[in-house]
Coordinates of C-alpha atoms and ligand atoms in Angstrom, one line a residue:
X25 CA -50.0 66.9 -41.1
X26 CA -47.4 67.1 -38.4
X27 CA -43.8 66.4 -39.5
X28 CA -42.4 63.2 -38.0
X29 CA -39.6 64.3 -35.7
X30 CA -37.9 62.4 -32.9
X31 CA -36.2 64.3 -30.1
X32 CA -32.5 64.1 -29.9
X33 CA -31.6 62.3 -26.6
X34 CA -29.8 64.4 -24.0
X35 CA -26.0 64.1 -24.0
X36 CA -24.6 61.2 -22.0
X37 CA -23.0 62.3 -18.7
X38 CA -19.3 61.7 -18.5
X39 CA -17.5 60.7 -15.3
X40 CA -13.8 61.4 -14.7
X41 CA -11.3 62.6 -12.2
X42 CA -8.4 65.1 -12.7
X43 CA -6.1 62.6 -11.0
X44 CA -6.2 60.6 -14.2
X45 CA -3.7 63.2 -15.5
X46 CA -1.0 62.1 -13.0
X47 CA -0.1 59.0 -15.0
X48 CA 2.8 60.1 -17.2
X49 CA 4.4 56.9 -18.6
X50 CA 6.9 59.0 -20.5
X51 CA 7.8 56.3 -22.9
X52 CA 7.2 52.8 -24.2
X53 CA 10.1 50.4 -24.6
X54 CA 9.3 49.1 -28.1
X55 CA 11.6 46.4 -29.4
X56 CA 14.3 47.5 -26.9
X57 CA 14.1 51.1 -28.0
X58 CA 12.7 53.9 -25.8
X59 CA 9.9 55.5 -27.9
X60 CA 7.6 58.4 -26.9
X61 CA 4.5 56.3 -26.6
X62 CA 0.9 57.1 -27.6
X63 CA -1.0 56.6 -24.3
X64 CA -0.4 60.2 -23.2
X65 CA -2.2 62.8 -20.9
X66 CA -3.3 64.9 -23.8
X67 CA -5.8 62.1 -24.8
X68 CA -8.0 62.8 -21.8
X69 CA -7.8 66.6 -22.4
X70 CA -9.0 66.4 -26.0
X71 CA -11.8 64.0 -25.2
X72 CA -13.0 66.1 -22.2
X73 CA -12.9 69.3 -24.2
X74 CA -14.9 67.8 -27.0
X75 CA -17.6 66.4 -24.6
X76 CA -17.9 69.7 -22.7
X77 CA -18.3 71.6 -26.0
X78 CA -21.2 69.2 -26.9
X79 CA -22.9 69.7 -23.6
X80 CA -22.2 66.4 -21.9
X81 CA -22.6 66.9 -18.1
X82 CA -19.4 66.3 -16.1
X83 CA -19.5 64.2 -13.0
X84 CA -16.6 63.8 -10.6
X85 CA -15.5 60.2 -10.0
X86 CA -15.5 58.8 -6.5
X87 CA -12.6 56.9 -5.0
X88 CA -12.8 53.1 -5.2
X89 CA -12.7 51.1 -2.0
X90 CA -10.0 48.4 -1.8
X91 CA -12.8 45.7 -2.0
X92 CA -14.0 47.2 -5.3
X93 CA -10.6 46.4 -6.9
X94 CA -10.4 43.0 -5.2
X95 CA -13.5 41.9 -7.1
X96 CA -11.3 41.7 -10.2
X97 CA -7.6 41.7 -9.2
X98 CA -5.3 39.8 -7.0
X99 CA -4.1 41.3 -3.7
X100 CA -0.5 40.7 -4.8
X101 CA -0.8 42.7 -8.1
X102 CA -2.7 45.5 -6.4
X103 CA 0.1 45.8 -3.7
X104 CA 2.7 45.7 -6.5
X105 CA 1.1 48.5 -8.5
X106 CA 0.7 50.6 -5.3
X107 CA 4.3 50.2 -4.1
X108 CA 6.7 49.4 -7.0
X109 CA 7.4 53.0 -8.0
X110 CA 8.5 53.9 -4.5
X111 CA 10.7 50.8 -4.3
X112 CA 12.2 51.8 -7.7
X113 CA 13.1 55.3 -6.5
X114 CA 14.4 54.2 -3.1
X115 CA 16.5 51.6 -4.9
X116 CA 18.2 54.3 -6.9
X117 CA 17.3 53.1 -10.4
X118 CA 16.0 56.5 -11.4
X119 CA 19.6 57.9 -11.2
X120 CA 21.6 54.7 -11.8
X121 CA 21.2 53.5 -14.6
X122 CA 19.0 56.6 -15.1
X123 CA 15.7 55.0 -15.9
X124 CA 13.0 57.2 -14.2
X125 CA 10.2 54.8 -14.9
X126 CA 9.7 51.2 -13.7
X127 CA 10.6 48.9 -16.6
X128 CA 10.7 45.1 -16.3
X129 CA 13.6 43.1 -17.5
X130 CA 12.9 39.5 -16.3
X131 CA 9.5 37.8 -16.6
X132 CA 8.8 34.8 -14.3
X133 CA 6.7 32.8 -16.9
X134 CA 5.0 29.6 -16.0
X135 CA 7.5 27.8 -18.2
X136 CA 10.3 29.2 -16.2
X137 CA 8.8 28.4 -12.8
X138 CA 7.4 25.0 -13.8
X139 CA 5.3 24.2 -10.7
X140 CA 7.4 26.2 -8.2
X141 CA 5.6 29.1 -6.4
X142 CA 6.2 32.7 -7.4
X143 CA 8.8 34.1 -4.9
X144 CA 9.1 37.8 -4.2
X145 CA 12.6 38.8 -5.4
X146 CA 14.8 41.0 -3.2
X147 CA 15.7 43.4 -6.0
X148 CA 13.1 46.0 -7.2
X149 CA 14.4 45.6 -10.7
X150 CA 13.4 41.9 -10.6
X151 CA 10.1 42.6 -8.9
X152 CA 9.3 44.9 -11.8
X153 CA 8.4 41.9 -14.0
X154 CA 6.4 39.9 -11.5
X155 CA 3.0 40.9 -12.7
X156 CA 3.8 42.7 -16.0
X157 CA 3.8 40.9 -19.4
X158 CA 5.4 43.5 -21.7
X159 CA 7.8 46.4 -21.9
X160 CA 5.2 48.9 -23.0
X161 CA 3.5 49.6 -19.7
X162 CA 5.7 51.8 -17.6
X163 CA 5.0 52.9 -14.1
X164 CA 5.9 56.3 -12.7
X165 CA 5.0 58.4 -9.6
X166 CA 1.4 59.0 -10.6
X167 CA 0.5 55.8 -12.2
X168 CA -1.2 54.2 -9.2
X169 CA -3.2 57.4 -8.4
X170 CA -4.4 57.6 -12.0
X171 CA -5.3 53.9 -12.4
X172 CA -7.2 54.1 -9.2
X173 CA -9.0 57.2 -10.4
X174 CA -9.9 55.5 -13.6
X175 CA -11.4 52.6 -11.8
X176 CA -13.3 55.0 -9.6
X177 CA -14.8 56.6 -12.7
X178 CA -16.0 53.3 -14.0
X179 CA -17.6 52.5 -10.6
X180 CA -19.3 55.9 -10.4
X181 CA -20.7 55.5 -13.9
X182 CA -22.0 52.0 -13.0
X183 CA -23.6 53.4 -9.8
X184 CA -25.4 56.2 -11.8
X185 CA -26.9 53.7 -14.2
X186 CA -27.8 51.3 -11.3
X187 CA -29.4 54.1 -9.3
X188 CA -31.7 54.9 -12.2
X189 CA -32.4 51.3 -13.3
X190 CA -32.9 49.3 -10.2
X191 CA -34.4 49.8 -6.8
X192 CA -32.7 48.0 -3.9
X193 CA -35.4 46.4 -1.7
X194 CA -33.6 46.1 1.6
X195 CA -30.5 44.2 0.3
X196 CA -32.5 42.3 -2.2
X197 CA -31.8 44.0 -5.5
X198 CA -34.5 43.5 -8.0
X199 CA -34.7 44.8 -11.6
X200 CA -37.7 47.1 -11.8
X201 CA -37.0 48.9 -15.1
X202 CA -35.6 52.3 -15.8
X203 CA -36.6 55.1 -13.5
X204 CA -34.9 57.8 -15.5
X205 CA -34.5 57.3 -19.2
X206 CA -31.6 59.8 -19.4
X207 CA -29.5 57.9 -16.9
X208 CA -29.7 54.6 -18.8
X209 CA -26.3 55.3 -20.4
X210 CA -23.2 56.7 -18.6
X211 CA -19.7 57.0 -19.8
X212 CA -16.4 56.8 -17.8
X213 CA -13.5 58.8 -19.2
X214 CA -11.0 56.3 -18.0
X215 CA -7.3 56.8 -18.3
X216 CA -5.2 54.7 -18.2
X217 CA -7.3 52.2 -20.2
X218 CA -8.0 48.7 -18.7
X219 CA -9.0 45.9 -21.1
X220 CA -5.5 44.3 -21.4
X221 CA -5.2 44.0 -17.6
X222 CA -6.0 40.5 -16.2
X223 CA -6.6 39.4 -12.6
X224 CA -3.0 38.9 -11.9
X225 CA -1.1 40.5 -14.8
X226 CA -1.0 43.9 -16.5
X227 CA 0.3 45.2 -19.9
X228 CA -0.8 46.8 -23.1
X229 CA -0.8 50.3 -21.4
X230 CA -3.4 48.9 -18.9
X231 CA -3.1 48.5 -15.1
X232 CA -6.6 48.0 -13.6
X233 CA -9.4 46.5 -15.7
X234 CA -12.0 49.3 -15.5
X235 CA -14.6 47.5 -17.6
X236 CA -14.4 44.4 -15.5
X237 CA -14.7 46.5 -12.3
X238 CA -17.8 48.2 -13.7
X239 CA -19.3 44.8 -14.6
X240 CA -18.8 43.5 -11.1
X241 CA -20.3 46.7 -9.7
X242 CA -23.4 46.3 -11.9
X243 CA -23.7 42.7 -10.6
X244 CA -23.4 43.8 -7.0
X245 CA -26.1 46.5 -7.7
X246 CA -28.6 44.0 -9.0
X247 CA -27.7 43.0 -12.6
X248 CA -27.7 39.2 -12.7
X249 CA -26.2 38.9 -16.2
X250 CA -23.8 41.4 -17.7
X251 CA -22.5 41.6 -21.2
X252 CA -19.2 43.3 -21.9
X253 CA -18.9 44.4 -25.5
X254 CA -15.4 45.4 -26.5
X255 CA -15.1 47.6 -29.7
X256 CA -11.6 48.7 -29.1
X257 CA -9.4 47.8 -32.1
X258 CA -7.5 45.4 -30.0
X259 CA -8.7 42.2 -28.3
X260 CA -9.4 42.8 -24.6
X261 CA -7.4 39.8 -23.4
X262 CA -7.5 40.9 -19.8
X263 CA -11.3 41.1 -19.7
X264 CA -11.7 37.8 -21.5
X265 CA -9.3 36.1 -19.1
X266 CA -11.1 37.5 -16.0
X267 CA -14.5 36.1 -17.1
X268 CA -13.4 33.1 -19.2
X269 CA -15.0 30.6 -16.8
X270 CA -18.0 32.7 -15.9
X271 CA -21.6 31.9 -17.1
X272 CA -23.0 35.2 -15.8
X273 CA -20.7 37.5 -17.7
X274 CA -20.6 37.5 -21.5
X275 CA -17.5 38.9 -23.2
X276 CA -17.6 39.7 -26.9
X277 CA -15.0 41.5 -28.9
X278 CA -14.5 42.7 -32.5
X279 CA -10.8 43.6 -33.2
X280 CA -8.0 43.4 -35.6
X281 CA -6.9 39.7 -36.1
X282 CA -4.1 38.8 -33.7
X283 CA -3.3 36.1 -36.2
X284 CA -2.4 38.8 -38.7
X285 CA 0.4 40.0 -36.4
X286 CA -1.4 42.4 -34.1
X287 CA -1.4 43.0 -30.3
X288 CA -2.2 41.1 -28.0
X289 CA -0.8 38.4 -30.4
X290 CA -1.5 35.4 -28.2
X291 CA -5.3 35.8 -27.6
X292 CA -8.4 37.0 -29.3
X293 CA -8.9 34.1 -31.8
X294 CA -12.3 33.0 -32.9
X295 CA -11.9 29.5 -31.3
X296 CA -11.7 31.0 -27.8
X297 CA -15.3 30.5 -26.5
X298 CA -15.0 30.1 -22.8
X299 CA -14.1 27.4 -20.3
X300 CA -16.0 25.1 -18.0
X301 CA -19.2 26.8 -16.8
X302 CA -18.4 29.7 -19.2
X303 CA -18.4 27.8 -22.4
X304 CA -20.3 29.8 -25.0
X305 CA -20.1 33.1 -23.1
X306 CA -17.0 34.4 -24.9
X307 CA -17.2 35.5 -28.5
X308 CA -14.2 36.8 -30.6
X309 CA -14.7 38.3 -34.1
X310 CA -11.2 39.0 -35.5
X311 CA -11.1 41.2 -38.7
X312 CA -8.4 41.4 -41.3
X313 CA -6.2 44.6 -41.3
X314 CA -7.6 47.4 -43.4
X315 CA -11.2 46.4 -42.7
X316 CA -13.5 49.4 -43.1
X317 CA -17.1 50.3 -42.1
X318 CA -18.8 47.4 -44.0
X319 CA -16.9 44.6 -42.3
X320 CA -16.7 46.4 -39.0
X321 CA -20.4 47.1 -38.7
X322 CA -21.4 43.6 -39.9
X323 CA -19.2 42.2 -37.1
X324 CA -20.7 44.6 -34.5
X325 CA -24.1 43.5 -35.6
X326 CA -23.1 39.8 -35.0
X327 CA -21.7 40.8 -31.6
X328 CA -25.0 42.6 -30.6
X329 CA -27.1 39.6 -31.8
X330 CA -25.1 37.2 -29.6
X331 CA -25.3 39.6 -26.7
X332 CA -29.0 39.9 -27.1
X333 CA -29.3 36.1 -27.1
X334 CA -27.5 36.2 -23.7
X335 CA -30.3 38.3 -22.3
X336 CA -28.1 40.7 -20.2
X337 CA -29.6 42.9 -17.5
X338 CA -26.8 45.4 -18.2
X339 CA -24.1 46.1 -20.7
X340 CA -20.5 47.5 -20.4
X341 CA -19.0 48.8 -23.5
X342 CA -15.2 48.8 -23.8
X343 CA -15.2 51.9 -25.9
X344 CA -11.9 52.2 -27.7
X345 CA -12.0 54.3 -30.9
X346 CA -8.6 53.2 -32.2
X347 CA -10.4 51.3 -35.0
X348 CA -10.6 54.7 -36.7
X349 CA -8.9 55.1 -40.1
X350 CA -6.3 57.6 -38.8
X351 CA -5.3 55.8 -35.6
X352 CA -1.6 55.1 -35.3
X353 CA -2.1 51.9 -33.2
X354 CA -4.3 49.9 -35.5
X355 CA -4.7 49.1 -39.2
X356 CA -8.5 49.2 -39.2
X357 CA -10.2 51.8 -41.3
X358 CA -13.5 52.7 -39.6
X359 CA -14.9 56.2 -40.3
X360 CA -16.4 58.6 -37.8
X361 CA -19.8 57.7 -39.1
X362 CA -18.9 54.0 -38.6
X363 CA -18.1 54.8 -35.0
X364 CA -21.4 56.6 -34.5
X365 CA -23.3 53.6 -36.1
X366 CA -21.4 51.3 -33.8
X367 CA -22.9 53.3 -30.9
X368 CA -26.4 53.0 -32.3
X369 CA -26.1 49.2 -32.6
X370 CA -24.8 48.8 -29.1
X371 CA -27.4 51.2 -27.6
X372 CA -30.1 49.3 -29.4
X373 CA -29.7 46.5 -26.9
X374 CA -31.9 48.8 -24.7
X375 CA -30.5 47.8 -21.3
X376 CA -28.6 50.0 -18.8
X377 CA -25.2 50.7 -20.3
X378 CA -21.9 51.9 -19.0
X379 CA -19.3 52.9 -21.6
X380 CA -15.7 52.9 -20.5
X381 CA -12.9 54.6 -22.4
X382 CA -10.2 52.2 -23.7
X383 CA -7.9 53.1 -26.6
X384 CA -7.9 55.8 -29.2
X385 CA -4.6 57.7 -30.0
X386 CA -5.1 60.1 -32.9
X387 CA -5.4 63.4 -31.0
X388 CA -6.8 65.5 -33.8
X389 CA -9.9 63.3 -34.2
X390 CA -10.1 61.6 -30.8
X391 CA -12.5 63.9 -29.2
X392 CA -14.9 63.9 -32.1
X393 CA -14.8 60.1 -32.3
X394 CA -15.8 59.6 -28.7
X395 CA -18.6 62.2 -29.0
X396 CA -19.9 60.4 -32.1
X397 CA -19.8 57.1 -30.3
X398 CA -21.7 58.5 -27.3
X399 CA -24.3 60.3 -29.5
X400 CA -24.8 56.9 -31.3
X401 CA -25.2 55.0 -28.0
X402 CA -27.8 57.5 -26.7
X403 CA -29.7 57.4 -30.0
X404 CA -29.7 53.6 -30.1
X405 CA -30.9 53.5 -26.5
X406 CA -33.6 56.0 -27.2
X407 CA -34.9 54.1 -30.2
X408 CA -34.9 50.9 -28.2
X409 CA -36.9 52.6 -25.5
X410 CA -39.5 53.8 -28.1
X411 CA -39.8 50.4 -29.7
Ligands
LIG508 C1 -5.8 50.0 -24.7 C2 -5.1 49.8 -26.0 O1 -5.6 50.2 -27.0 N1 -3.9 49.2 -26.0 C3 -3.2 49.0 -27.2 C4 -1.8 48.5 -26.9 C5 -1.2 48.2 -28.2 N2 0.2 48.5 -28.1 C6 0.9 47.4 -28.8 C7 2.3 47.9 -29.2 C8 2.3 48.4 -30.6 C9 3.5 49.2 -30.8 N3 3.1 50.5 -31.2 C10 4.2 51.1 -32.0 C11 3.6 52.3 -32.6 C12 4.7 52.8 -33.5 N4 4.2 54.0 -34.2
LIG509 ZN1 -6.7 49.3 -28.5

């Protein structure tokens, strides 16, 4: 009798660009104190080394066109992100008071403005807070370049998946089923991350919403319905906000309960289910701090069941691995096996999938966690294709 063996699926290609290293926030202002920060360049180095070692093919990201970013973000915020560092340097703030990064001090909240329009302040130090909602998301000389490169990686990954999955019949995109099984999953090694960035506001170490940009690219390439599944330890408030009224994009997230005191504090509660036409296309599953594999995987299973009921043509995974037990930014306690099993469950949806890097901050384990998630995704996709 022949032994029953199933082939290991080929390693998922990873898309990135070296410009992603130009973002050096240098610090986070945490409760008024300058701290080193955890969203650092070394993250991308350890992930990349781990994936190369495991044989994942490397793909260079293309540059996004301005229109690609405008599918998700306001012209005002994009202009701000592109220009505020130069204005800060020209304004002399890097030498007096000696702050070499853009840090906001005044936030024009809707409560402050009432119904008055948002004016553009003359002072760069006032403009610094126009689109930013926290003090943790600093801007330096390479921030825009890197944020743009991360968005480019998400778009290139979406294009690879779309090229394999759909054939464009003269401008009338039509799903025809996968042409190349191995291209059904692609991964974008995005840095900075994106899921806390909304259409017109950035924060949480995020500037451009890479997952949302990938979802819009998949739609433009023929996917009629896209599900974004967010397994970062934190709620992706930016992604949720961008699609909150949309019926064609599902957003589902499992994360540490913001009601238990965790970022982003104001969003990510279970009663947030969408607005107007988008009612029922948002799903939040908050978990108590210290939750481990059992609770986590049960929640991921619920997430996948809801996504399947949505019948997506494509999936975007917001792949944070900061749910891991050793991560300094979250109190969840998911193991590496739990992360791999998360990938298997998500891949089991069996539709073209783009995974986008979000958080994950424990450098000694970070590379292995991402590799485990991608191996799981490929395995889940391969099983779904055989079924
Ligand atoms: C993409 C992502 O994972 N963003 C997470 C942003 C969460 N940051 C919230 C601030 C928490 C302050 N961290 C202090 C760590 C002290 N060791
Ligand atoms: Zn996170």
